[in-house]
mmCIF file of C-alpha atoms in Angstrom:
data_model
loop_
_atom_site.group_PDB
_atom_site.id
_atom_site.type_symbol
_atom_site.label_atom_id
_atom_site.label_comp_id
_atom_site.label_asym_id
_atom_site.label_seq_id
_atom_site.Cartn_x
_atom_site.Cartn_y
_atom_site.Cartn_z
ATOM 1 C CA MET A 1 191.759 -26.118 -11.438
ATOM 2 C CA THR A 2 194.709 -25.138 -13.068
ATOM 3 C CA PHE A 3 197.096 -27.714 -13.884
ATOM 4 C CA LEU A 4 199.955 -25.619 -15.918
ATOM 5 C CA ALA A 5 202.246 -22.846 -14.851
ATOM 6 C CA LEU A 6 204.583 -20.761 -17.612
ATOM 7 C CA GLN A 7 207.121 -19.167 -15.731
ATOM 8 C CA PRO A 8 211.024 -17.917 -15.963
ATOM 9 C CA LEU A 9 213.495 -20.825 -14.658
ATOM 10 C CA SER A 10 214.614 -20.426 -10.764
ATOM 11 C CA LEU A 11 217.518 -22.139 -8.722
ATOM 12 C CA ASP A 12 215.615 -24.335 -7.395
ATOM 13 C CA LEU A 13 214.889 -25.964 -11.011
ATOM 14 C CA LEU A 14 218.190 -25.916 -12.132
ATOM 15 C CA PRO A 15 218.555 -29.794 -11.207
ATOM 16 C CA ALA A 16 215.437 -30.409 -12.774
ATOM 17 C CA ALA A 17 216.498 -28.312 -15.641
ATOM 18 C CA VAL A 18 219.480 -30.207 -15.987
ATOM 19 C CA ALA A 19 217.482 -33.614 -15.304
ATOM 20 C CA LEU A 20 215.404 -32.381 -18.431
ATOM 21 C CA ASP A 21 218.269 -31.448 -20.624
ATOM 22 C CA GLN A 22 219.670 -35.038 -20.058
ATOM 23 C CA ARG A 23 216.364 -37.216 -20.910
ATOM 24 C CA CYS A 24 215.608 -34.395 -24.215
ATOM 25 C CA PHE A 25 219.584 -33.750 -25.459
ATOM 26 C CA GLY A 26 221.916 -36.167 -23.562
ATOM 27 C CA GLY A 27 223.160 -33.621 -21.330
ATOM 28 C CA LEU A 28 223.653 -30.199 -23.505
ATOM 29 C CA TRP A 29 224.341 -28.422 -20.698
ATOM 30 C CA THR A 30 225.394 -28.573 -17.410
ATOM 31 C CA LEU A 31 224.264 -27.362 -14.072
ATOM 32 C CA ASP A 32 226.996 -24.517 -14.007
ATOM 33 C CA GLY A 33 226.438 -23.956 -17.503
ATOM 34 C CA TYR A 34 222.433 -23.169 -16.638
ATOM 35 C CA GLN A 35 223.710 -21.233 -13.400
ATOM 36 C CA ARG A 36 225.566 -19.276 -16.051
ATOM 37 C CA GLU A 37 222.931 -18.842 -18.151
ATOM 38 C CA LEU A 38 220.815 -17.730 -15.404
ATOM 39 C CA GLU A 39 223.356 -14.915 -13.693
ATOM 40 C CA SER A 40 223.600 -13.579 -17.933
ATOM 41 C CA PRO A 41 221.428 -10.806 -18.302
ATOM 42 C CA ASN A 42 221.075 -11.725 -22.201
ATOM 43 C CA SER A 43 219.821 -14.898 -21.471
ATOM 44 C CA GLU A 44 216.139 -16.053 -21.301
ATOM 45 C CA LEU A 45 215.231 -19.157 -20.050
ATOM 46 C CA LEU A 46 211.238 -19.834 -19.718
ATOM 47 C CA VAL A 47 209.630 -23.761 -17.917
ATOM 48 C CA VAL A 48 206.335 -25.029 -18.431
ATOM 49 C CA VAL A 49 205.469 -27.210 -14.707
ATOM 50 C CA GLU A 50 203.069 -29.533 -14.116
ATOM 51 C CA LYS A 51 201.333 -28.419 -10.887
ATOM 52 C CA ALA A 52 201.768 -30.253 -7.692
ATOM 53 C CA GLU A 53 198.054 -30.609 -7.619
ATOM 54 C CA GLY A 54 196.900 -32.225 -11.224
ATOM 55 C CA ARG A 55 195.515 -34.549 -13.727
ATOM 56 C CA LEU A 56 198.322 -36.517 -15.979
ATOM 57 C CA PRO A 57 196.439 -36.274 -18.792
ATOM 58 C CA LYS A 58 194.454 -39.378 -20.672
ATOM 59 C CA ALA A 59 197.277 -38.841 -23.373
ATOM 60 C CA SER A 60 200.733 -38.849 -21.320
ATOM 61 C CA ALA A 61 199.070 -41.833 -19.055
ATOM 62 C CA ASP A 62 198.569 -44.043 -22.560
ATOM 63 C CA ARG A 63 202.053 -42.798 -23.703
ATOM 64 C CA ARG A 64 203.660 -43.915 -20.471
ATOM 65 C CA GLN A 65 201.866 -47.414 -20.998
ATOM 66 C CA GLU A 66 203.226 -47.902 -24.280
ATOM 67 C CA THR A 67 206.540 -47.155 -23.382
ATOM 68 C CA GLY A 68 206.898 -49.139 -20.692
ATOM 69 C CA ASP A 69 210.480 -48.546 -19.002
ATOM 70 C CA ARG A 70 210.874 -44.413 -21.023
ATOM 71 C CA ARG A 71 207.846 -44.775 -18.311
ATOM 72 C CA GLN A 72 209.526 -45.715 -15.484
ATOM 73 C CA GLU A 73 212.665 -43.445 -16.339
ATOM 74 C CA ALA A 74 210.616 -40.770 -16.514
ATOM 75 C CA GLU A 75 208.494 -40.958 -13.746
ATOM 76 C CA GLY A 76 211.816 -42.270 -11.673
ATOM 77 C CA ALA A 77 213.393 -39.261 -12.636
ATOM 78 C CA ARG A 78 210.061 -36.826 -11.257
ATOM 79 C CA GLU A 79 210.694 -37.867 -8.131
ATOM 80 C CA ALA A 80 213.739 -37.823 -7.080
ATOM 81 C CA GLU A 81 213.413 -33.772 -8.878
ATOM 82 C CA GLY A 82 210.636 -33.021 -6.888
ATOM 83 C CA ALA A 83 212.078 -33.367 -3.772
ATOM 84 C CA LYS A 84 214.505 -30.339 -4.829
ATOM 85 C CA GLU A 85 211.941 -28.208 -5.969
ATOM 86 C CA GLN A 86 209.407 -25.830 -3.528
ATOM 87 C CA LYS A 87 206.243 -26.669 -4.158
ATOM 88 C CA HIS A 88 204.728 -22.975 -4.924
ATOM 89 C CA LEU A 89 207.088 -20.246 -7.425
ATOM 90 C CA ASP A 90 206.238 -16.809 -7.340
ATOM 91 C CA SER A 91 206.968 -15.296 -10.521
ATOM 92 C CA THR A 92 205.237 -16.850 -13.675
ATOM 93 C CA LEU A 93 205.667 -14.744 -17.313
ATOM 94 C CA GLU A 94 203.617 -12.274 -18.663
ATOM 95 C CA ILE A 95 202.342 -12.522 -22.307
ATOM 96 C CA SER A 96 200.108 -9.976 -21.930
ATOM 97 C CA PRO A 97 196.288 -11.941 -22.208
ATOM 98 C CA SER A 98 193.512 -10.306 -23.974
ATOM 99 C CA GLU A 99 190.505 -9.590 -20.988
ATOM 100 C CA THR A 100 188.562 -12.528 -23.148
ATOM 101 C CA LEU A 101 191.338 -14.893 -23.230
ATOM 102 C CA ARG A 102 191.628 -14.640 -19.564
ATOM 103 C CA GLU A 103 188.009 -14.979 -18.925
ATOM 104 C CA GLN A 104 187.854 -18.017 -21.195
ATOM 105 C CA ASN A 105 191.119 -19.414 -19.230
ATOM 106 C CA SER A 106 189.413 -19.714 -15.868
ATOM 107 C CA LYS A 107 185.864 -21.132 -17.272
ATOM 108 C CA LEU A 108 188.556 -23.656 -18.937
ATOM 109 C CA SER A 109 188.378 -27.428 -16.645
ATOM 110 C CA PRO A 110 189.386 -30.870 -18.246
ATOM 111 C CA PRO A 111 187.564 -33.553 -19.181
ATOM 112 C CA ARG A 112 185.102 -35.356 -16.921
ATOM 113 C CA SER A 113 186.948 -39.016 -17.607
ATOM 114 C CA THR A 114 190.237 -37.559 -17.066
ATOM 115 C CA PRO A 115 192.817 -39.293 -14.516
ATOM 116 C CA HIS A 116 193.627 -37.187 -11.857
ATOM 117 C CA THR A 117 196.941 -37.740 -9.290
ATOM 118 C CA LEU A 118 198.581 -36.245 -7.137
ATOM 119 C CA LEU A 119 202.550 -35.332 -8.696
ATOM 120 C CA PRO A 120 205.538 -33.726 -7.430
ATOM 121 C CA THR A 121 205.327 -29.969 -9.785
ATOM 122 C CA PRO A 122 207.681 -31.722 -13.146
ATOM 123 C CA LEU A 123 209.458 -29.691 -15.039
ATOM 124 C CA VAL A 124 208.102 -30.309 -18.333
ATOM 125 C CA GLY A 125 209.540 -27.911 -20.534
ATOM 126 C CA LEU A 126 212.416 -25.445 -21.466
ATOM 127 C CA GLY A 127 212.936 -22.634 -23.721
ATOM 128 C CA CYS A 128 216.062 -20.398 -24.024
ATOM 129 C CA TYR A 129 216.880 -17.918 -26.066
ATOM 130 C CA TRP A 130 219.873 -15.204 -26.263
ATOM 131 C CA ALA A 131 219.673 -11.592 -26.742
ATOM 132 C CA ILE A 132 222.420 -9.864 -28.955
ATOM 133 C CA LEU A 133 222.069 -6.797 -30.434
ATOM 134 C CA GLU A 134 218.363 -6.709 -31.831
ATOM 135 C CA GLU A 135 218.110 -10.131 -32.155
ATOM 136 C CA ALA A 136 216.914 -13.298 -29.769
ATOM 137 C CA HIS A 137 218.855 -16.339 -31.053
ATOM 138 C CA ILE A 138 216.665 -18.916 -29.574
ATOM 139 C CA THR A 139 218.972 -21.953 -28.402
ATOM 140 C CA MET A 140 217.003 -23.999 -26.358
ATOM 141 C CA LEU A 141 213.517 -25.130 -26.819
ATOM 142 C CA ALA A 142 213.099 -29.201 -24.654
ATOM 143 C CA ILE A 143 209.529 -31.052 -24.185
ATOM 144 C CA ASP A 144 209.828 -33.954 -22.004
ATOM 145 C CA PRO A 145 209.419 -36.666 -24.476
ATOM 146 C CA VAL A 146 206.470 -37.634 -22.465
ATOM 147 C CA TYR A 147 204.359 -34.886 -22.786
ATOM 148 C CA GLN A 148 205.111 -34.311 -26.250
ATOM 149 C CA ARG A 149 202.483 -33.646 -29.343
ATOM 150 C CA GLN A 150 200.110 -31.871 -26.644
ATOM 151 C CA GLY A 151 201.185 -28.328 -27.809
ATOM 152 C CA LEU A 152 203.748 -27.905 -24.853
ATOM 153 C CA GLY A 153 206.181 -27.039 -27.306
ATOM 154 C CA GLN A 154 203.741 -24.467 -29.253
ATOM 155 C CA THR A 155 203.209 -22.555 -26.242
ATOM 156 C CA LEU A 156 206.665 -22.830 -24.885
ATOM 157 C CA LEU A 157 207.969 -21.136 -28.575
ATOM 158 C CA TYR A 158 204.975 -18.377 -28.363
ATOM 159 C CA ALA A 159 206.339 -17.471 -24.555
ATOM 160 C CA LEU A 160 209.725 -16.757 -26.178
ATOM 161 C CA ILE A 161 208.907 -14.732 -28.848
ATOM 162 C CA ALA A 162 206.338 -12.591 -26.318
ATOM 163 C CA SER A 163 209.198 -12.349 -24.304
ATOM 164 C CA ALA A 164 211.426 -11.159 -27.053
ATOM 165 C CA HIS A 165 208.882 -8.836 -28.639
ATOM 166 C CA ALA A 166 208.488 -7.143 -24.400
ATOM 167 C CA ARG A 167 212.407 -6.888 -24.574
ATOM 168 C CA GLY A 168 212.013 -4.538 -27.972
ATOM 169 C CA LEU A 169 213.983 -7.143 -29.771
ATOM 170 C CA GLU A 170 213.848 -6.919 -33.836
ATOM 171 C CA ARG A 171 213.855 -10.430 -35.110
ATOM 172 C CA ALA A 172 214.248 -14.262 -33.907
ATOM 173 C CA THR A 173 216.446 -17.019 -35.388
ATOM 174 C CA LEU A 174 217.176 -20.464 -34.772
ATOM 175 C CA GLU A 175 219.071 -23.328 -35.645
ATOM 176 C CA VAL A 176 217.444 -26.457 -36.611
ATOM 177 C CA ARG A 177 218.728 -30.225 -37.518
ATOM 178 C CA VAL A 178 217.110 -31.214 -41.679
ATOM 179 C CA SER A 179 216.085 -33.629 -40.678
ATOM 180 C CA ASN A 180 213.223 -32.234 -37.288
ATOM 181 C CA ALA A 181 210.097 -32.218 -39.517
ATOM 182 C CA SER A 182 207.893 -31.756 -36.917
ATOM 183 C CA ALA A 183 210.433 -28.865 -35.041
ATOM 184 C CA LEU A 184 210.291 -27.543 -39.092
ATOM 185 C CA ALA A 185 206.761 -27.682 -38.919
ATOM 186 C CA LEU A 186 206.083 -25.311 -35.813
ATOM 187 C CA TYR A 187 208.449 -22.793 -36.899
ATOM 188 C CA GLN A 188 206.631 -22.728 -39.691
ATOM 189 C CA LYS A 189 203.426 -22.017 -37.802
ATOM 190 C CA PHE A 190 205.686 -18.903 -36.615
ATOM 191 C CA ASP A 191 206.010 -17.649 -39.795
ATOM 192 C CA PHE A 192 210.031 -18.739 -40.065
ATOM 193 C CA ARG A 193 211.640 -18.867 -42.886
ATOM 194 C CA GLU A 194 214.779 -20.535 -43.688
ATOM 195 C CA ALA A 195 217.934 -18.184 -44.181
ATOM 196 C CA GLY A 196 220.459 -20.531 -44.873
ATOM 197 C CA ARG A 197 222.229 -23.944 -44.208
ATOM 198 C CA ARG A 198 225.660 -25.090 -41.128
ATOM 199 C CA ARG A 199 226.723 -28.117 -42.688
ATOM 200 C CA ARG A 200 227.944 -30.808 -39.897
ATOM 201 C CA TYR A 201 226.661 -28.533 -37.508
ATOM 202 C CA TYR A 202 225.604 -31.148 -35.070
ATOM 203 C CA PRO A 203 228.697 -32.958 -33.841
ATOM 204 C CA ASP A 204 226.833 -36.178 -32.503
ATOM 205 C CA ASN A 205 226.178 -37.415 -36.104
ATOM 206 C CA GLY A 206 227.873 -34.736 -38.870
ATOM 207 C CA GLU A 207 224.002 -33.440 -39.528
ATOM 208 C CA ASP A 208 223.273 -30.213 -41.574
ATOM 209 C CA ALA A 209 221.372 -27.668 -39.427
ATOM 210 C CA LEU A 210 218.957 -25.372 -41.177
ATOM 211 C CA VAL A 211 219.370 -21.471 -39.919
ATOM 212 C CA LEU A 212 215.469 -20.135 -39.692
ATOM 213 C CA TRP A 213 214.897 -16.587 -39.188
ATOM 214 C CA ARG A 214 211.420 -14.402 -38.101
ATOM 215 C CA GLY A 215 211.376 -11.120 -38.779
ATOM 216 C CA GLY A 216 208.883 -7.664 -37.646
ATOM 217 C CA ILE A 217 208.494 -8.596 -34.435
ATOM 218 C CA GLN A 218 208.365 -4.811 -33.893
ATOM 219 C CA THR A 219 206.301 -3.720 -36.436
ATOM 220 C CA PRO A 220 202.498 -2.860 -35.338
ATOM 221 C CA GLU A 221 200.725 -5.628 -37.172
ATOM 222 C CA PHE A 222 202.675 -7.884 -34.922
ATOM 223 C CA SER A 223 200.482 -7.810 -31.951
ATOM 224 C CA GLY A 224 197.709 -9.403 -34.268
ATOM 225 C CA ARG A 225 199.543 -11.888 -34.564
ATOM 226 C CA LEU A 226 200.662 -12.345 -31.009
ATOM 227 C CA ARG A 227 196.729 -12.344 -29.825
ATOM 228 C CA ASP A 228 195.708 -15.023 -33.189
ATOM 229 C CA TRP A 229 199.161 -16.667 -31.383
ATOM 230 C CA GLN A 230 198.158 -16.692 -28.369
ATOM 231 C CA GLN A 231 194.508 -18.134 -29.021
ATOM 232 C CA GLN A 232 195.618 -20.899 -31.035
ATOM 233 C CA VAL A 233 198.105 -22.198 -27.703
ATOM 234 C CA TYR A 234 194.962 -21.890 -25.328
ATOM 235 C CA ASP A 235 192.527 -24.050 -28.361
ATOM 236 C CA ARG A 236 195.723 -26.534 -28.538
ATOM 237 C CA LEU A 237 196.127 -26.928 -24.273
ATOM 238 C CA CYS A 238 192.286 -26.966 -24.025
ATOM 239 C CA LYS A 239 191.881 -30.038 -26.936
ATOM 240 C CA ALA A 240 194.857 -31.381 -25.112
ATOM 241 C CA GLY A 241 193.299 -30.945 -21.743
ATOM 242 C CA TRP A 242 195.329 -29.106 -20.548
ATOM 243 C CA GLN A 243 194.505 -24.883 -18.192
ATOM 244 C CA LEU A 244 197.445 -22.540 -18.689
ATOM 245 C CA ASP A 245 198.385 -20.647 -16.215
ATOM 246 C CA ILE A 246 199.720 -17.127 -16.096
ATOM 247 C CA ASP A 247 199.799 -13.910 -14.033
ATOM 248 C CA SER A 248 198.412 -11.389 -15.335
ATOM 249 C CA ASP A 249 199.270 -9.227 -12.656
ATOM 250 C CA ARG A 250 202.975 -9.704 -12.681
#
């Protein structure tokens, strides 16, 4: 049984995207903003959703128990989103898994002790990049706070880079807060390097942003790096009790 789906953002998920944005960033983009992004040929938006008939991983269940009010708020938001979301979405992101990984994926199963529950297909992750000339400018990488530290950010970042590679882009760039140690560690795993610094970039507290850069996306050896990262993603998700659903026929 599969529990997560990686796919492009669709119209029916726009309200859920806005709600996730509100939980993660306090409302970075509006509904109209997401609509414009979805309509732009230069914008790529990818999401991670939990399947309607799935299980809540033990780590998430424990974290929800510990966070109390935040858990109730998050579940209430998902319940409202679930009424607006379709039960199933047709299109999924092709990230070219090898046959070996597809076979491995089909054999993965959650731990027997993992509790099961019926969920309203929540959107738990959202990523976006803009294709500008030969560059993928990553503008957003958001994971629901309840689902963090389970490999979903790594999964989504991998998918964005794989998409940029498939699109023929040469490099990827992004900005990150200088204090965001966990994000910096994640980007370093994907060979991002510091290219500059934007002073007082974030208006909420005047914090500086580091400009990170990852080149060589179209070099011959990069395909090997993608395969390595893909294996790491599958291993990390499996360790957290997740199984990723990818439509390899698309």
